[in-house]
Amino acid sequence: SKGGKGADGVAAAEEAVRVAALDGAIVEVLAAILDQPYFDTLRTKQQLGYIVFSGARAQEGVRSLVFIVQSASYDSKYLLNAVAGFVDGIEAIIANTPEKDITGFAQGLIDKKLQKDKRLAQELGRHWEEILPGTFRWDRMQVEAAALKKVDKAAVLDFFRRYMAPASPERRVLAMRVDGSAKGASAQGEREVAIPADLRKLRGAMDLLPERGFY
């Protein structure tokens, strides 16, 4: 019946929301797990640069983990290889993280998401973040908090092996390298990158960047 199809569509949509929210929650917890190890490895031990940062990013409908390092002593190729080396060791970092710590990271994120806005500007900003991309998930914080309650070590490990492990067919990496003029000699022979004039047209042609935001 027509009514039955409508019900199925709603159920499918709600299931998609739950799956997307769970993946997003895992990304946030994984970012919390890696924050200190990444800084300690690249900044403290390897002393690669004065800016070392890792974290979760939500942009243009895509959730991602970001690893940044900026240095005055090494060129971008060297830095990129250092980041790749760290990523290759993430599975061991997750495996060695106690379950109670992962639960603690998740709970900290839940508390932050469910905290009431202290200023009108905060509430207004949240609403505009839903209005501009046309997502209209007014209950986003509650949905994401519920997803975070389901995150455990097994879920994080499964996520890494599925989306981030070097041998995974579903792994997707966007690497950006920038060298200053002092490093120009090391970049000779590399192809120039063309900057698209119409970014909206480019986004529309890429399946990776949906027209609307997160679930």
mmCIF file of C-alpha atoms in Angstrom:
data_model
loop_
_atom_site.group_PDB
_atom_site.id
_atom_site.type_symbol
_atom_site.label_atom_id
_atom_site.label_comp_id
_atom_site.label_asym_id
_atom_site.label_seq_id
_atom_site.Cartn_x
_atom_site.Cartn_y
_atom_site.Cartn_z
ATOM 1 C CA SER A 1 0.000 0.000 0.000
ATOM 2 C CA LYS A 2 0.984 3.614 -0.382
ATOM 3 C CA GLY A 3 0.978 4.093 3.366
ATOM 4 C CA GLY A 4 3.202 1.068 3.845
ATOM 5 C CA LYS A 5 5.783 2.408 1.410
ATOM 6 C CA GLY A 6 5.830 5.698 3.246
ATOM 7 C CA ALA A 7 6.440 3.934 6.543
ATOM 8 C CA ASP A 8 9.275 1.935 5.007
ATOM 9 C CA GLY A 9 10.837 5.102 3.681
ATOM 10 C CA VAL A 10 10.746 6.739 7.102
ATOM 11 C CA ALA A 11 12.248 3.657 8.724
ATOM 12 C CA ALA A 12 15.027 3.529 6.144
ATOM 13 C CA ALA A 13 15.745 7.212 6.593
ATOM 14 C CA GLU A 14 15.893 6.894 10.360
ATOM 15 C CA GLU A 15 18.194 3.886 10.053
ATOM 16 C CA ALA A 16 20.489 5.924 7.788
ATOM 17 C CA VAL A 17 20.540 8.650 10.425
ATOM 18 C CA ARG A 18 21.521 6.182 13.147
ATOM 19 C CA VAL A 19 24.312 4.641 11.046
ATOM 20 C CA ALA A 20 25.706 8.013 9.997
ATOM 21 C CA ALA A 21 25.543 9.325 13.551
ATOM 22 C CA LEU A 22 27.361 6.243 14.866
ATOM 23 C CA ASP A 23 30.195 6.633 12.344
ATOM 24 C CA GLY A 24 30.450 10.301 13.274
ATOM 25 C CA ALA A 25 30.579 9.411 16.961
ATOM 26 C CA ILE A 26 33.377 6.916 16.349
ATOM 27 C CA VAL A 27 35.371 9.552 14.449
ATOM 28 C CA GLU A 28 35.044 11.934 17.402
ATOM 29 C CA VAL A 29 36.118 9.311 19.935
ATOM 30 C CA LEU A 30 39.002 8.216 17.716
ATOM 31 C CA ALA A 31 40.138 11.837 17.464
ATOM 32 C CA ALA A 32 40.144 12.055 21.265
ATOM 33 C CA ILE A 33 42.177 8.832 21.527
ATOM 34 C CA LEU A 34 44.792 10.072 19.044
ATOM 35 C CA ASP A 35 45.103 13.669 20.233
ATOM 36 C CA GLN A 36 47.884 13.138 22.784
ATOM 37 C CA PRO A 37 49.772 10.310 20.987
ATOM 38 C CA TYR A 38 49.925 12.323 17.753
ATOM 39 C CA PHE A 39 51.301 15.431 19.467
ATOM 40 C CA ASP A 40 53.715 13.384 21.570
ATOM 41 C CA THR A 41 55.049 11.453 18.542
ATOM 42 C CA LEU A 42 55.455 14.232 15.974
ATOM 43 C CA ARG A 43 56.062 17.239 18.204
ATOM 44 C CA THR A 44 57.770 15.961 21.360
ATOM 45 C CA LYS A 45 59.707 12.920 20.114
ATOM 46 C CA GLN A 46 60.363 13.639 16.446
ATOM 47 C CA GLN A 47 60.355 17.446 16.911
ATOM 48 C CA LEU A 48 59.086 17.939 13.385
ATOM 49 C CA GLY A 49 57.320 21.251 13.744
ATOM 50 C CA TYR A 50 55.948 23.998 15.903
ATOM 51 C CA ILE A 51 52.331 23.357 14.867
ATOM 52 C CA VAL A 52 51.121 19.774 15.372
ATOM 53 C CA PHE A 53 47.388 19.102 15.474
ATOM 54 C CA SER A 54 44.954 16.248 14.981
ATOM 55 C CA GLY A 55 41.194 16.182 15.343
ATOM 56 C CA ALA A 56 37.772 15.512 13.844
ATOM 57 C CA ARG A 57 36.373 17.797 11.181
ATOM 58 C CA ALA A 58 32.850 18.139 9.816
ATOM 59 C CA GLN A 59 32.734 20.047 6.544
ATOM 60 C CA GLU A 60 30.652 19.994 3.350
ATOM 61 C CA GLY A 61 28.733 16.937 4.529
ATOM 62 C CA VAL A 62 31.891 14.906 5.118
ATOM 63 C CA ARG A 63 33.254 13.718 8.468
ATOM 64 C CA SER A 64 36.991 13.249 8.560
ATOM 65 C CA LEU A 65 40.056 12.923 10.744
ATOM 66 C CA VAL A 66 42.629 15.648 10.170
ATOM 67 C CA PHE A 67 46.364 15.434 10.836
ATOM 68 C CA ILE A 68 48.358 18.654 10.507
ATOM 69 C CA VAL A 69 52.026 19.444 11.005
ATOM 70 C CA GLN A 70 53.823 22.650 10.074
ATOM 71 C CA SER A 71 57.599 22.931 10.141
ATOM 72 C CA ALA A 72 60.405 25.355 9.324
ATOM 73 C CA SER A 73 62.991 22.543 9.221
ATOM 74 C CA TYR A 74 61.472 19.849 6.966
ATOM 75 C CA ASP A 75 59.773 19.928 3.572
ATOM 76 C CA SER A 76 56.175 18.835 3.035
ATOM 77 C CA LYS A 77 57.074 15.432 1.569
ATOM 78 C CA TYR A 78 59.011 14.493 4.693
ATOM 79 C CA LEU A 79 56.177 15.680 6.924
ATOM 80 C CA LEU A 80 53.580 13.771 4.922
ATOM 81 C CA ASN A 81 55.599 10.566 5.267
ATOM 82 C CA ALA A 82 55.810 11.147 9.027
ATOM 83 C CA VAL A 83 52.038 11.528 9.250
ATOM 84 C CA ALA A 84 51.541 8.376 7.166
ATOM 85 C CA GLY A 85 53.861 6.500 9.502
ATOM 86 C CA PHE A 86 51.788 7.593 12.476
ATOM 87 C CA VAL A 87 48.536 6.549 10.791
ATOM 88 C CA ASP A 88 49.993 3.099 10.121
ATOM 89 C CA GLY A 89 50.439 2.682 13.885
ATOM 90 C CA ILE A 90 46.955 3.794 14.915
ATOM 91 C CA GLU A 91 45.579 0.272 15.261
ATOM 92 C CA ALA A 92 48.141 -0.499 17.969
ATOM 93 C CA ILE A 93 47.279 2.738 19.780
ATOM 94 C CA ILE A 94 43.591 1.806 19.833
ATOM 95 C CA ALA A 95 44.354 -1.751 20.947
ATOM 96 C CA ASN A 96 46.460 -0.459 23.848
ATOM 97 C CA THR A 97 43.845 2.048 25.008
ATOM 98 C CA PRO A 98 41.847 0.685 27.979
ATOM 99 C CA GLU A 99 38.114 0.273 27.470
ATOM 100 C CA LYS A 100 37.413 2.560 30.418
ATOM 101 C CA ASP A 101 39.401 5.359 28.760
ATOM 102 C CA ILE A 102 37.388 5.026 25.560
ATOM 103 C CA THR A 103 34.184 5.151 27.612
ATOM 104 C CA GLY A 104 35.542 8.232 29.349
ATOM 105 C CA PHE A 105 36.287 9.980 26.039
ATOM 106 C CA ALA A 106 32.765 9.212 24.822
ATOM 107 C CA GLN A 107 31.171 10.435 28.054
ATOM 108 C CA GLY A 108 33.128 13.676 27.895
ATOM 109 C CA LEU A 109 31.809 14.313 24.385
ATOM 110 C CA ILE A 110 28.266 13.472 25.508
ATOM 111 C CA ASP A 111 28.468 15.954 28.374
ATOM 112 C CA LYS A 112 29.710 18.649 26.031
ATOM 113 C CA LYS A 113 26.967 18.042 23.451
ATOM 114 C CA LEU A 114 24.152 18.036 26.021
ATOM 115 C CA GLN A 115 25.380 21.134 27.836
ATOM 116 C CA LYS A 116 22.853 23.939 27.626
ATOM 117 C CA ASP A 117 23.793 26.995 25.614
ATOM 118 C CA LYS A 118 25.115 29.725 27.882
ATOM 119 C CA ARG A 119 24.569 32.522 25.399
ATOM 120 C CA LEU A 120 21.917 33.298 22.809
ATOM 121 C CA ALA A 121 24.662 33.550 20.170
ATOM 122 C CA GLN A 122 25.551 29.876 20.735
ATOM 123 C CA GLU A 123 21.984 28.740 20.167
ATOM 124 C CA LEU A 124 21.668 30.974 17.122
ATOM 125 C CA GLY A 125 24.899 29.595 15.679
ATOM 126 C CA ARG A 126 23.687 25.999 16.099
ATOM 127 C CA HIS A 127 20.454 26.764 14.271
ATOM 128 C CA TRP A 128 22.233 28.480 11.382
ATOM 129 C CA GLU A 129 24.519 25.468 11.019
ATOM 130 C CA GLU A 130 21.381 23.462 10.217
ATOM 131 C CA ILE A 131 19.651 26.121 8.107
ATOM 132 C CA LEU A 132 22.474 27.014 5.708
ATOM 133 C CA PRO A 133 23.181 23.455 4.416
ATOM 134 C CA GLY A 134 19.474 22.556 4.606
ATOM 135 C CA THR A 135 19.866 19.661 7.055
ATOM 136 C CA PHE A 136 17.368 20.868 9.689
ATOM 137 C CA ARG A 137 18.419 18.293 12.303
ATOM 138 C CA TRP A 138 17.234 20.288 15.300
ATOM 139 C CA ASP A 139 17.853 17.294 17.560
ATOM 140 C CA ARG A 140 21.408 16.741 16.278
ATOM 141 C CA MET A 141 23.047 16.990 19.708
ATOM 142 C CA GLN A 142 20.651 14.417 21.189
ATOM 143 C CA VAL A 143 21.107 12.044 18.216
ATOM 144 C CA GLU A 144 24.902 12.294 18.416
ATOM 145 C CA ALA A 145 24.917 11.858 22.194
ATOM 146 C CA ALA A 146 22.849 8.679 21.848
ATOM 147 C CA ALA A 147 25.288 7.367 19.229
ATOM 148 C CA LEU A 148 28.271 8.067 21.483
ATOM 149 C CA LYS A 149 26.808 5.762 24.125
ATOM 150 C CA LYS A 150 27.257 2.861 21.695
ATOM 151 C CA VAL A 151 30.946 3.466 21.007
ATOM 152 C CA ASP A 152 33.387 0.951 22.497
ATOM 153 C CA LYS A 153 36.871 -0.320 21.646
ATOM 154 C CA ALA A 154 35.543 -2.980 19.262
ATOM 155 C CA ALA A 155 33.605 -0.357 17.277
ATOM 156 C CA VAL A 156 36.635 1.936 17.025
ATOM 157 C CA LEU A 157 38.915 -0.894 15.901
ATOM 158 C CA ASP A 158 36.380 -2.041 13.318
ATOM 159 C CA PHE A 159 36.075 1.511 12.008
ATOM 160 C CA PHE A 160 39.848 1.857 11.652
ATOM 161 C CA ARG A 161 40.235 -1.476 9.874
ATOM 162 C CA ARG A 162 37.375 -0.683 7.515
ATOM 163 C CA TYR A 163 38.134 2.953 6.606
ATOM 164 C CA MET A 164 41.714 3.795 7.620
ATOM 165 C CA ALA A 165 43.900 0.696 7.475
ATOM 166 C CA PRO A 166 46.435 0.931 4.617
ATOM 167 C CA ALA A 167 45.158 -2.294 3.015
ATOM 168 C CA SER A 168 41.452 -1.395 3.233
ATOM 169 C CA PRO A 169 39.704 -0.955 -0.149
ATOM 170 C CA GLU A 170 37.418 1.661 1.482
ATOM 171 C CA ARG A 171 40.288 3.853 2.673
ATOM 172 C CA ARG A 172 40.121 7.421 1.344
ATOM 173 C CA VAL A 173 42.895 9.951 1.919
ATOM 174 C CA LEU A 174 43.147 13.592 0.903
ATOM 175 C CA ALA A 175 46.740 14.790 1.348
ATOM 176 C CA MET A 176 47.675 18.442 0.954
ATOM 177 C CA ARG A 177 51.288 19.611 0.810
ATOM 178 C CA VAL A 178 52.449 23.214 0.847
ATOM 179 C CA ASP A 179 56.078 24.354 0.634
ATOM 180 C CA GLY A 180 57.217 27.918 1.252
ATOM 181 C CA SER A 181 59.494 29.775 -1.159
ATOM 182 C CA ALA A 182 62.561 28.680 0.802
ATOM 183 C CA LYS A 183 61.639 25.064 0.013
ATOM 184 C CA GLY A 184 60.959 25.809 -3.657
ATOM 185 C CA ALA A 185 63.999 23.910 -4.917
ATOM 186 C CA SER A 186 62.688 20.628 -3.483
ATOM 187 C CA ALA A 187 59.397 21.046 -5.369
ATOM 188 C CA GLN A 188 60.992 21.436 -8.836
ATOM 189 C CA GLY A 189 59.662 19.058 -11.415
ATOM 190 C CA GLU A 190 56.286 18.619 -9.695
ATOM 191 C CA ARG A 191 53.157 19.463 -11.654
ATOM 192 C CA GLU A 192 51.362 22.719 -10.971
ATOM 193 C CA VAL A 193 47.904 22.465 -9.471
ATOM 194 C CA ALA A 194 45.056 24.222 -11.265
ATOM 195 C CA ILE A 195 42.632 26.075 -8.999
ATOM 196 C CA PRO A 196 39.014 25.651 -10.157
ATOM 197 C CA ALA A 197 37.182 28.905 -10.837
ATOM 198 C CA ASP A 198 33.734 27.607 -9.858
ATOM 199 C CA LEU A 199 33.908 25.673 -6.560
ATOM 200 C CA ARG A 200 30.136 25.108 -6.475
ATOM 201 C CA LYS A 201 30.251 23.394 -9.855
ATOM 202 C CA LEU A 202 33.196 21.270 -8.679
ATOM 203 C CA ARG A 203 31.336 20.180 -5.529
ATOM 204 C CA GLY A 204 28.297 19.209 -7.554
ATOM 205 C CA ALA A 205 30.405 16.935 -9.745
ATOM 206 C CA MET A 206 31.905 15.019 -6.818
ATOM 207 C CA ASP A 207 30.015 12.159 -5.178
ATOM 208 C CA LEU A 208 32.168 12.564 -2.058
ATOM 209 C CA LEU A 209 30.630 15.972 -1.316
ATOM 210 C CA PRO A 210 26.835 15.734 -0.984
ATOM 211 C CA GLU A 211 24.668 18.768 -1.576
ATOM 212 C CA ARG A 212 23.340 18.577 1.969
ATOM 213 C CA GLY A 213 25.136 18.203 5.232
ATOM 214 C CA PHE A 214 25.258 15.439 7.792
ATOM 215 C CA TYR A 215 22.321 13.028 7.866
#
